[in-house]
Coordinates of C-alpha atoms in Angstrom, one line a residue:
M697 CA 20.0 27.1 -13.3
S698 CA 18.3 28.4 -16.4
G699 CA 17.4 32.0 -16.8
M700 CA 13.8 30.9 -16.7
Q701 CA 13.8 29.8 -13.1
A702 CA 11.1 31.6 -11.1
I703 CA 12.3 33.1 -7.8
W704 CA 10.9 31.3 -4.8
P705 CA 9.3 33.6 -2.3
S706 CA 10.1 33.5 1.4
G707 CA 8.2 30.6 3.1
T708 CA 8.6 28.2 0.1
E709 CA 9.2 24.6 1.3
C710 CA 11.9 22.6 -0.5
I711 CA 13.2 19.1 -0.2
A712 CA 16.9 18.3 -0.6
K713 CA 17.7 16.2 -3.7
Y714 CA 21.4 15.7 -2.7
N715 CA 23.7 16.0 0.4
F716 CA 25.3 19.4 0.8
H717 CA 28.2 19.7 3.2
G718 CA 28.8 23.4 2.7
T719 CA 32.2 25.0 2.0
A720 CA 31.8 28.5 3.6
E721 CA 30.9 29.5 7.2
Q722 CA 27.6 31.0 6.1
D723 CA 26.4 27.8 4.3
L724 CA 23.7 25.6 5.7
P725 CA 24.7 21.9 5.4
F726 CA 21.9 19.4 4.7
S727 CA 21.2 15.8 3.8
K728 CA 19.2 14.4 1.0
G729 CA 15.5 14.3 2.0
D730 CA 15.7 17.2 4.5
V731 CA 12.9 19.7 4.3
L732 CA 14.1 23.3 4.2
T733 CA 12.2 26.6 4.2
I734 CA 13.3 29.5 2.0
V735 CA 13.9 32.7 4.1
A736 CA 15.2 35.1 1.5
V737 CA 16.7 35.5 -2.0
T738 CA 20.4 36.3 -2.2
K739 CA 22.0 38.6 -4.8
D740 CA 23.0 35.5 -6.7
P741 CA 19.8 33.7 -8.0
N742 CA 21.6 30.3 -7.7
W743 CA 21.7 30.6 -3.9
Y744 CA 19.0 31.1 -1.3
K745 CA 19.0 31.8 2.4
A746 CA 17.0 29.0 4.1
K747 CA 16.4 27.5 7.4
N748 CA 16.1 23.8 8.5
K749 CA 13.6 22.1 10.8
V750 CA 15.5 23.2 14.0
G751 CA 15.6 26.8 12.8
R752 CA 19.2 27.1 11.9
E753 CA 19.7 29.5 8.9
G754 CA 22.3 29.6 6.2
I755 CA 22.9 29.7 2.4
I756 CA 21.9 26.8 0.1
P757 CA 22.4 26.1 -3.6
A758 CA 19.1 26.2 -5.5
N759 CA 20.0 23.3 -7.8
Y760 CA 20.5 20.9 -4.8
V761 CA 16.8 21.3 -3.7
Q762 CA 13.4 20.8 -5.2
K763 CA 10.4 23.0 -4.5
R764 CA 7.6 21.2 -2.8
E765 CA 4.3 21.5 -4.6
G766 CA 0.7 20.5 -3.8
V767 CA -0.4 17.5 -5.8
K768 CA -2.7 18.9 -8.4
A769 CA -6.4 18.8 -7.5
G770 CA -8.3 16.3 -9.8
T771 CA -5.1 14.3 -10.5
K772 CA -6.2 10.6 -10.6
L773 CA -3.5 9.0 -8.5
S774 CA -3.3 5.3 -8.4
L775 CA -1.3 2.8 -6.4
M776 CA -2.2 0.3 -9.1
P777 CA -2.3 2.2 -12.4
W778 CA -2.1 -1.1 -14.2
F779 CA -5.5 -2.2 -12.7
H780 CA -8.3 -1.7 -15.2
G781 CA -11.3 -3.0 -13.2
K782 CA -14.2 -4.6 -15.0
I783 CA -13.1 -5.1 -18.5
T784 CA -13.6 -8.1 -20.8
R785 CA -10.9 -10.5 -22.1
E786 CA -11.3 -8.9 -25.6
Q787 CA -10.9 -5.3 -24.2
A788 CA -7.8 -6.4 -22.3
E789 CA -6.3 -7.9 -25.5
R790 CA -7.0 -4.7 -27.4
L791 CA -5.3 -2.6 -24.7
L792 CA -2.2 -4.8 -24.9
Y793 CA -1.9 -4.2 -28.7
P794 CA 0.6 -3.7 -30.4
P795 CA 2.2 -6.7 -28.8
E796 CA 5.2 -6.1 -26.6
T797 CA 6.7 -8.9 -24.4
G798 CA 6.2 -8.1 -20.7
L799 CA 3.4 -5.5 -21.2
F800 CA 0.7 -6.3 -18.7
L801 CA -2.5 -5.3 -16.9
V802 CA -4.8 -6.7 -14.2
R803 CA -8.5 -6.8 -14.5
E804 CA -11.5 -8.2 -12.5
S805 CA -12.3 -11.7 -13.7
T806 CA -15.5 -12.0 -15.7
N807 CA -15.8 -15.7 -15.3
Y808 CA -15.0 -15.9 -11.6
P809 CA -16.5 -12.9 -9.7
G810 CA -14.2 -11.9 -6.8
D811 CA -11.1 -13.2 -8.6
Y812 CA -8.8 -11.2 -10.8
T813 CA -7.0 -11.9 -14.1
L814 CA -3.4 -11.0 -14.9
C815 CA -3.1 -10.4 -18.7
V816 CA 0.4 -10.5 -20.1
S817 CA 1.6 -9.9 -23.7
C818 CA 4.2 -12.5 -24.6
E819 CA 5.8 -13.1 -28.0
G820 CA 2.9 -11.7 -30.0
K821 CA 0.0 -13.2 -28.0
V822 CA -1.8 -12.4 -24.7
E823 CA -1.8 -14.9 -21.8
H824 CA -4.5 -14.6 -19.2
Y825 CA -3.7 -15.9 -15.7
R826 CA -6.4 -16.4 -13.2
I827 CA -5.6 -14.9 -9.8
I828 CA -7.4 -16.9 -7.1
Y829 CA -8.6 -15.1 -4.0
S830 CA -8.9 -17.5 -1.1
S831 CA -8.8 -16.9 2.7
S832 CA -7.8 -13.3 2.2
K833 CA -4.8 -14.1 0.1
L834 CA -4.1 -14.0 -3.7
S835 CA -2.3 -16.6 -5.7
I836 CA -1.8 -17.6 -9.4
D837 CA -0.2 -21.1 -8.9
E838 CA -1.5 -21.8 -5.3
E839 CA 2.2 -22.1 -4.2
V840 CA 3.1 -18.5 -3.6
Y841 CA 0.6 -16.4 -1.8
F842 CA 0.3 -12.6 -1.6
E843 CA -1.5 -10.1 0.7
N844 CA -2.6 -7.9 -2.2
L845 CA -2.3 -7.2 -5.9
M846 CA 0.7 -4.8 -5.4
Q847 CA 2.7 -7.5 -3.8
L848 CA 1.8 -10.0 -6.5
V849 CA 2.8 -7.6 -9.3
E850 CA 6.0 -6.7 -7.5
H851 CA 6.9 -10.4 -7.2
Y852 CA 6.4 -11.2 -10.9
T853 CA 8.2 -8.0 -12.0
T854 CA 11.4 -9.3 -10.4
D855 CA 10.9 -13.0 -11.5
A856 CA 8.7 -14.8 -14.1
D857 CA 8.4 -17.7 -11.6
G858 CA 6.3 -19.9 -14.0
L859 CA 4.7 -17.2 -16.1
C860 CA 5.5 -16.9 -19.8
T861 CA 7.6 -13.8 -19.0
R862 CA 8.3 -11.5 -16.1
L863 CA 6.2 -8.3 -15.9
I864 CA 8.2 -5.6 -17.6
K865 CA 5.9 -2.6 -18.5
P866 CA 2.5 -1.8 -16.9
K867 CA -0.3 -0.8 -19.3
L868 CA -1.6 2.3 -17.4
M869 CA -5.3 2.9 -17.2
E870 CA -6.1 6.0 -19.2
G871 CA -6.0 9.1 -17.1
T872 CA -4.2 7.7 -14.1
I873 CA -0.8 8.6 -12.7
A874 CA 1.3 6.3 -10.6
A875 CA 1.1 7.6 -7.1
Q876 CA 4.8 7.1 -6.4
D877 CA 5.8 9.1 -9.4
E878 CA 3.5 12.0 -8.5
F879 CA 4.6 12.2 -4.8
S880 CA 8.2 12.1 -6.0
R881 CA 7.6 14.8 -8.6
S882 CA 6.0 17.2 -6.1
G883 CA 8.6 16.5 -3.4
W884 CA 6.4 14.5 -0.9
A885 CA 7.9 11.0 -1.2
L886 CA 9.8 10.0 1.9
N887 CA 12.3 7.1 2.2
M888 CA 11.2 4.0 4.2
K889 CA 14.9 3.6 5.3
D890 CA 14.7 6.8 7.3
L891 CA 11.5 5.8 9.2
K892 CA 11.5 3.6 12.3
L893 CA 8.1 2.4 13.5
L894 CA 8.0 2.3 17.3
Q895 CA 4.5 1.5 18.7
T896 CA 0.8 1.5 17.9
I897 CA -0.9 4.6 19.3
G898 CA -4.3 4.1 17.6
K899 CA -6.3 1.6 15.6
G900 CA -8.6 2.7 12.8
E901 CA -10.9 0.6 10.7
F902 CA -8.4 1.1 7.9
G903 CA -5.1 0.3 9.6
D904 CA -3.0 1.3 12.6
V905 CA -1.6 4.6 13.5
L906 CA 1.9 4.2 14.9
L907 CA 4.4 6.5 16.7
G908 CA 7.4 6.6 14.5
D909 CA 10.8 8.2 14.3
Y910 CA 11.8 10.0 11.1
R911 CA 15.4 11.2 11.2
G912 CA 15.3 11.7 14.9
N913 CA 11.9 13.4 15.0
K914 CA 8.7 11.9 16.5
V915 CA 6.1 11.4 13.8
A916 CA 2.7 9.8 13.5
V917 CA 2.3 7.2 10.8
K918 CA -0.9 5.9 9.3
C919 CA -0.2 2.4 7.9
I920 CA -2.8 1.4 5.3
K921 CA -2.4 -2.2 4.1
H922 CA -5.3 -3.0 1.8
D923 CA -5.3 -2.1 -1.9
A924 CA -8.7 -0.5 -2.1
T925 CA -8.4 1.3 1.2
A926 CA -4.9 2.6 0.4
Q927 CA -6.3 3.9 -2.8
A928 CA -8.9 5.9 -0.9
F929 CA -6.3 7.3 1.4
L930 CA -4.3 8.6 -1.5
A931 CA -6.9 11.3 -1.9
E932 CA -6.5 12.3 1.7
A933 CA -2.7 12.6 1.3
S934 CA -3.0 14.6 -1.9
V935 CA -5.4 17.1 -0.2
M936 CA -2.9 17.4 2.6
T937 CA -0.1 18.4 0.2
Q938 CA -2.2 21.5 -0.7
L939 CA -2.9 22.7 2.9
R940 CA -0.5 24.5 5.3
H941 CA -1.6 26.2 8.5
S942 CA -0.4 26.1 12.1
N943 CA -3.8 24.7 13.3
L944 CA -3.9 21.9 10.7
V945 CA -2.1 18.6 11.4
Q946 CA 0.9 18.9 9.0
L947 CA 1.6 16.2 6.4
L948 CA 5.4 15.4 6.4
G949 CA 5.3 13.0 3.5
V950 CA 4.1 9.8 1.9
I951 CA 5.8 6.4 1.5
V952 CA 4.4 4.1 -1.2
E953 CA 5.8 0.6 -0.6
E954 CA 4.9 -1.9 -3.2
K955 CA 5.2 -4.8 -0.8
S956 CA 3.4 -3.3 2.2
G957 CA 1.0 -0.6 1.1
L958 CA 0.9 3.1 2.0
Y959 CA 2.3 5.1 4.8
I960 CA 1.1 8.7 5.5
V961 CA 3.5 10.5 7.8
T962 CA 2.3 13.5 9.8
E963 CA 3.5 15.6 12.7
Y964 CA 3.0 13.8 16.1
M965 CA 0.4 15.2 18.4
A966 CA 1.4 14.1 21.8
K967 CA -1.8 14.7 23.7
G968 CA -4.1 12.8 21.4
S969 CA -7.6 13.6 20.3
L970 CA -9.4 16.7 21.7
V971 CA -12.4 14.6 22.8
D972 CA -10.3 12.3 25.0
Y973 CA -8.2 15.2 26.2
L974 CA -11.4 17.0 27.4
R975 CA -12.9 13.9 29.0
S976 CA -9.7 12.9 30.9
R977 CA -9.0 16.3 32.3
G978 CA -12.4 17.9 32.9
R979 CA -13.4 21.0 34.7
S980 CA -10.9 21.0 37.5
V981 CA -8.0 21.2 35.1
L982 CA -9.3 23.2 32.1
G983 CA -10.3 26.8 32.7
G984 CA -12.5 29.0 30.5
D985 CA -9.4 30.6 28.8
C986 CA -8.1 27.2 27.7
L987 CA -11.5 26.1 26.3
L988 CA -11.9 29.3 24.4
K989 CA -8.3 28.9 23.0
F990 CA -9.3 25.5 21.6
C991 CA -12.4 27.0 20.0
L992 CA -10.2 29.7 18.4
D993 CA -7.5 27.2 17.2
V994 CA -10.1 25.2 15.4
C995 CA -11.8 28.2 14.0
E996 CA -8.6 29.6 12.5
A997 CA -7.9 26.3 10.8
M998 CA -11.5 26.3 9.4
E999 CA -11.2 29.9 8.3
Y1000 CA -8.1 28.9 6.3
L1001 CA -10.0 26.0 4.7
E1002 CA -12.9 28.3 3.9
A1003 CA -10.6 30.8 2.2
N1004 CA -9.1 28.0 0.1
N1005 CA -12.5 26.5 -0.9
F1006 CA -12.0 23.2 1.0
V1007 CA -14.9 21.6 2.9
H1008 CA -13.9 19.3 5.8
R1009 CA -17.2 17.4 6.1
D1010 CA -16.3 15.5 9.3
L1011 CA -15.4 18.2 11.8
A1012 CA -15.8 16.9 15.4
A1013 CA -13.7 16.8 18.6
R1014 CA -12.5 13.3 17.7
N1015 CA -10.9 14.7 14.6
V1016 CA -9.0 17.5 16.3
L1017 CA -5.7 16.6 17.9
V1018 CA -3.8 18.3 20.7
S1019 CA 0.0 19.0 20.6
E1020 CA 2.5 18.7 23.4
D1021 CA 2.2 22.5 23.9
N1022 CA -1.7 22.4 24.0
I1023 CA -2.4 23.6 20.5
A1024 CA -5.5 22.1 18.9
K1025 CA -5.1 21.1 15.2
V1026 CA -7.7 19.8 12.8
S1027 CA -6.9 16.4 11.3
D1028 CA -8.5 13.6 9.4
F1029 CA -8.9 14.9 5.9
G1030 CA -10.4 11.7 4.7
L1031 CA -13.7 13.3 3.5
T1032 CA -12.2 16.7 2.6
K1033 CA -13.1 17.8 -0.9
E1034 CA -13.0 20.9 -2.9
A1035 CA -16.1 22.9 -2.2
S1036 CA -18.3 21.8 -5.2
S1037 CA -18.5 18.1 -4.8
T1038 CA -21.2 15.9 -3.3
Q1039 CA -20.7 12.5 -1.6
D1040 CA -22.4 9.4 -0.4
T1041 CA -24.0 10.1 3.0
G1042 CA -24.1 6.5 4.2
K1043 CA -21.4 6.8 6.7
L1044 CA -21.9 10.3 7.9
P1045 CA -22.0 11.1 11.7
V1046 CA -25.6 12.1 12.0
K1047 CA -25.2 14.2 15.2
W1048 CA -22.5 16.4 13.7
T1049 CA -23.8 16.8 10.2
A1050 CA -25.9 19.7 9.0
P1051 CA -29.5 18.9 8.1
E1052 CA -29.2 20.0 4.4
A1053 CA -26.0 17.8 4.1
L1054 CA -27.9 14.8 5.4
R1055 CA -31.1 15.5 3.4
E1056 CA -29.7 16.7 0.0
K1057 CA -26.0 15.8 0.3
K1058 CA -25.3 19.5 0.1
F1059 CA -21.9 20.1 1.7
S1060 CA -20.4 23.5 1.9
T1061 CA -18.4 25.7 4.3
K1062 CA -21.8 26.4 5.9
S1063 CA -22.3 22.7 6.7
D1064 CA -18.9 22.8 8.3
V1065 CA -20.1 25.8 10.4
W1066 CA -23.0 23.7 11.7
S1067 CA -20.5 21.0 12.7
F1068 CA -18.3 23.6 14.4
G1069 CA -21.3 24.6 16.5
I1070 CA -21.5 21.0 17.7
L1071 CA -17.8 20.9 18.3
L1072 CA -18.1 24.0 20.5
W1073 CA -20.8 22.2 22.5
E1074 CA -18.4 19.2 22.9
I1075 CA -15.7 21.5 24.1
Y1076 CA -17.9 23.2 26.8
S1077 CA -19.4 19.9 27.9
F1078 CA -15.9 18.4 28.3
G1079 CA -16.4 15.8 25.6
R1080 CA -20.0 14.6 26.1
V1081 CA -21.7 13.0 23.1
P1082 CA -24.1 15.6 21.6
Y1083 CA -27.9 15.3 21.9
P1084 CA -27.8 13.4 25.2
R1085 CA -30.9 11.4 26.0
I1086 CA -32.3 11.7 22.5
P1087 CA -32.5 8.5 20.5
L1088 CA -30.4 8.7 17.3
K1089 CA -33.4 8.2 15.1
D1090 CA -35.2 11.2 16.6
V1091 CA -32.3 13.6 16.3
V1092 CA -32.8 14.7 12.7
P1093 CA -36.6 15.1 12.8
R1094 CA -36.3 17.2 16.0
V1095 CA -33.5 19.3 14.6
E1096 CA -35.4 20.0 11.4
K1097 CA -38.3 21.3 13.5
G1098 CA -35.9 23.8 15.0
Y1099 CA -34.7 22.0 18.2
K1100 CA -31.3 23.2 19.5
M1101 CA -29.4 21.7 22.4
D1102 CA -29.3 23.6 25.7
A1103 CA -26.0 25.2 26.8
P1104 CA -23.7 22.9 28.6
D1105 CA -23.3 23.5 32.4
G1106 CA -21.1 26.5 33.0
C1107 CA -20.9 27.5 29.4
P1108 CA -20.8 31.4 29.0
L1109 CA -23.9 32.8 27.5
V1110 CA -21.9 34.6 24.8
V1111 CA -20.4 31.3 23.6
Y1112 CA -23.8 29.6 23.6
E1113 CA -25.1 32.4 21.4
V1114 CA -22.2 31.6 18.9
M1115 CA -23.3 27.9 19.0
K1116 CA -26.9 28.7 18.3
N1117 CA -26.0 30.9 15.3
C1118 CA -24.1 27.9 13.8
W1119 CA -27.3 25.9 14.1
T1120 CA -29.4 28.2 12.0
L1121 CA -31.5 25.9 9.7
D1122 CA -31.0 28.1 6.7
P1123 CA -27.3 27.7 5.7
I1124 CA -27.2 31.1 4.0
I1125 CA -27.9 32.9 7.3
R1126 CA -25.2 31.0 9.3
P1127 CA -22.1 33.0 10.0
S1128 CA -18.8 32.4 8.0
F1129 CA -15.7 31.1 9.8
H1130 CA -14.2 34.5 9.3
Q1131 CA -17.1 36.1 11.2
L1132 CA -16.9 33.4 13.9
R1133 CA -13.2 34.0 14.4
E1134 CA -13.9 37.7 14.9
Q1135 CA -16.7 37.0 17.4
L1136 CA -14.5 34.6 19.4
E1137 CA -11.6 37.1 19.3
H1138 CA -14.0 39.7 20.6
I1139 CA -15.1 37.4 23.4
K1140 CA -11.5 36.6 24.3
G1141 CA -10.3 40.2 24.1
N1142 CA -13.0 41.5 26.4
E1143 CA -12.8 38.5 28.7
L1144 CA -16.5 37.9 28.2
Y1145 CA -16.1 34.2 28.8
L1146 CA -15.3 34.6 32.5

């Protein structure tokens, strides 16, 4: 190690770059790809005391492991950094200059909308191959068909198969970084060989969620097949690399497979979504202490996001998962952004979204607080859909006039007061998550929920 190496503080996560068998009794053996947590610095800066996933502690060599970092915010990750979108034939030829055999890019076809064009530099000139899109498959020669552009490029990288040359070097779109490179650099790339996919546990509009086994541990795996969709999920995965809290569903890593798309691997939450958990168990099983604990679990996660300037934007009981030991954890970071950005409101869940976010696309921690109030209502109504008996089109006009839902049956008055404060129309007056956690702690400590 160089003298410049910064000392890693206790709690730093590392990923093993090589196998380490250990030579002394106090060493902690590990295999390439294992995640280790630094416990303490030793007298020799080349060695750390660390623990593995099962809590065993020992000494590890610093140069056998790589510190895990969050993917930098604002980094433009791409599964297809060679895809340049809508550019003309002439622009493509300029980008592939100076000529270099095997240099290539893919663009949207200008002559055939919906199709693509593969542009390849070959012996001083650029060849343009039309990629035909028919019945959900892509093909250049109508002999070999591919599910997506990544598969097509992968195929012609290994074999020219009728093209003037095989694809050798991608011309990257300016400003983009290949996702695989960035996840590897920051220590989040997992190996497909270590993952067994077992059974489907959920279906989303973007792909399936499967129960998997990663090196002997149960994990949940989001499998995203489609180019454009997978691209959108990269943002979710990169946000998750920056967040670490015991009430957030933890990202374990990402697998980028050229042939089959993107896999996001997270901890497995055995009891499923909070909304289903509440509905299936109901009043007879879940007491007031349990409900309040769920409220606090979610609030602590949200206080952490608030402190780190992240806005969730889609907080609801369906996006909270429950672990084997009944801990609620916030999940689904698909819309999570750094606090300053706005977004298209077309797909927003109206009943959970704050009025100013629907009206002016103003998302903030305070719009998350509004959603948290709705989530509290869901918890205390055992998973009912909010605003019962009010047609969807009437919800927003009524809310903007100051309408607030009644307390669910059996909901303690002190908890209902917390809900109502979350639904203050002026976002500035709404409490922060820090204040909400203190209020809920007070209710719990004084057993005011009984």
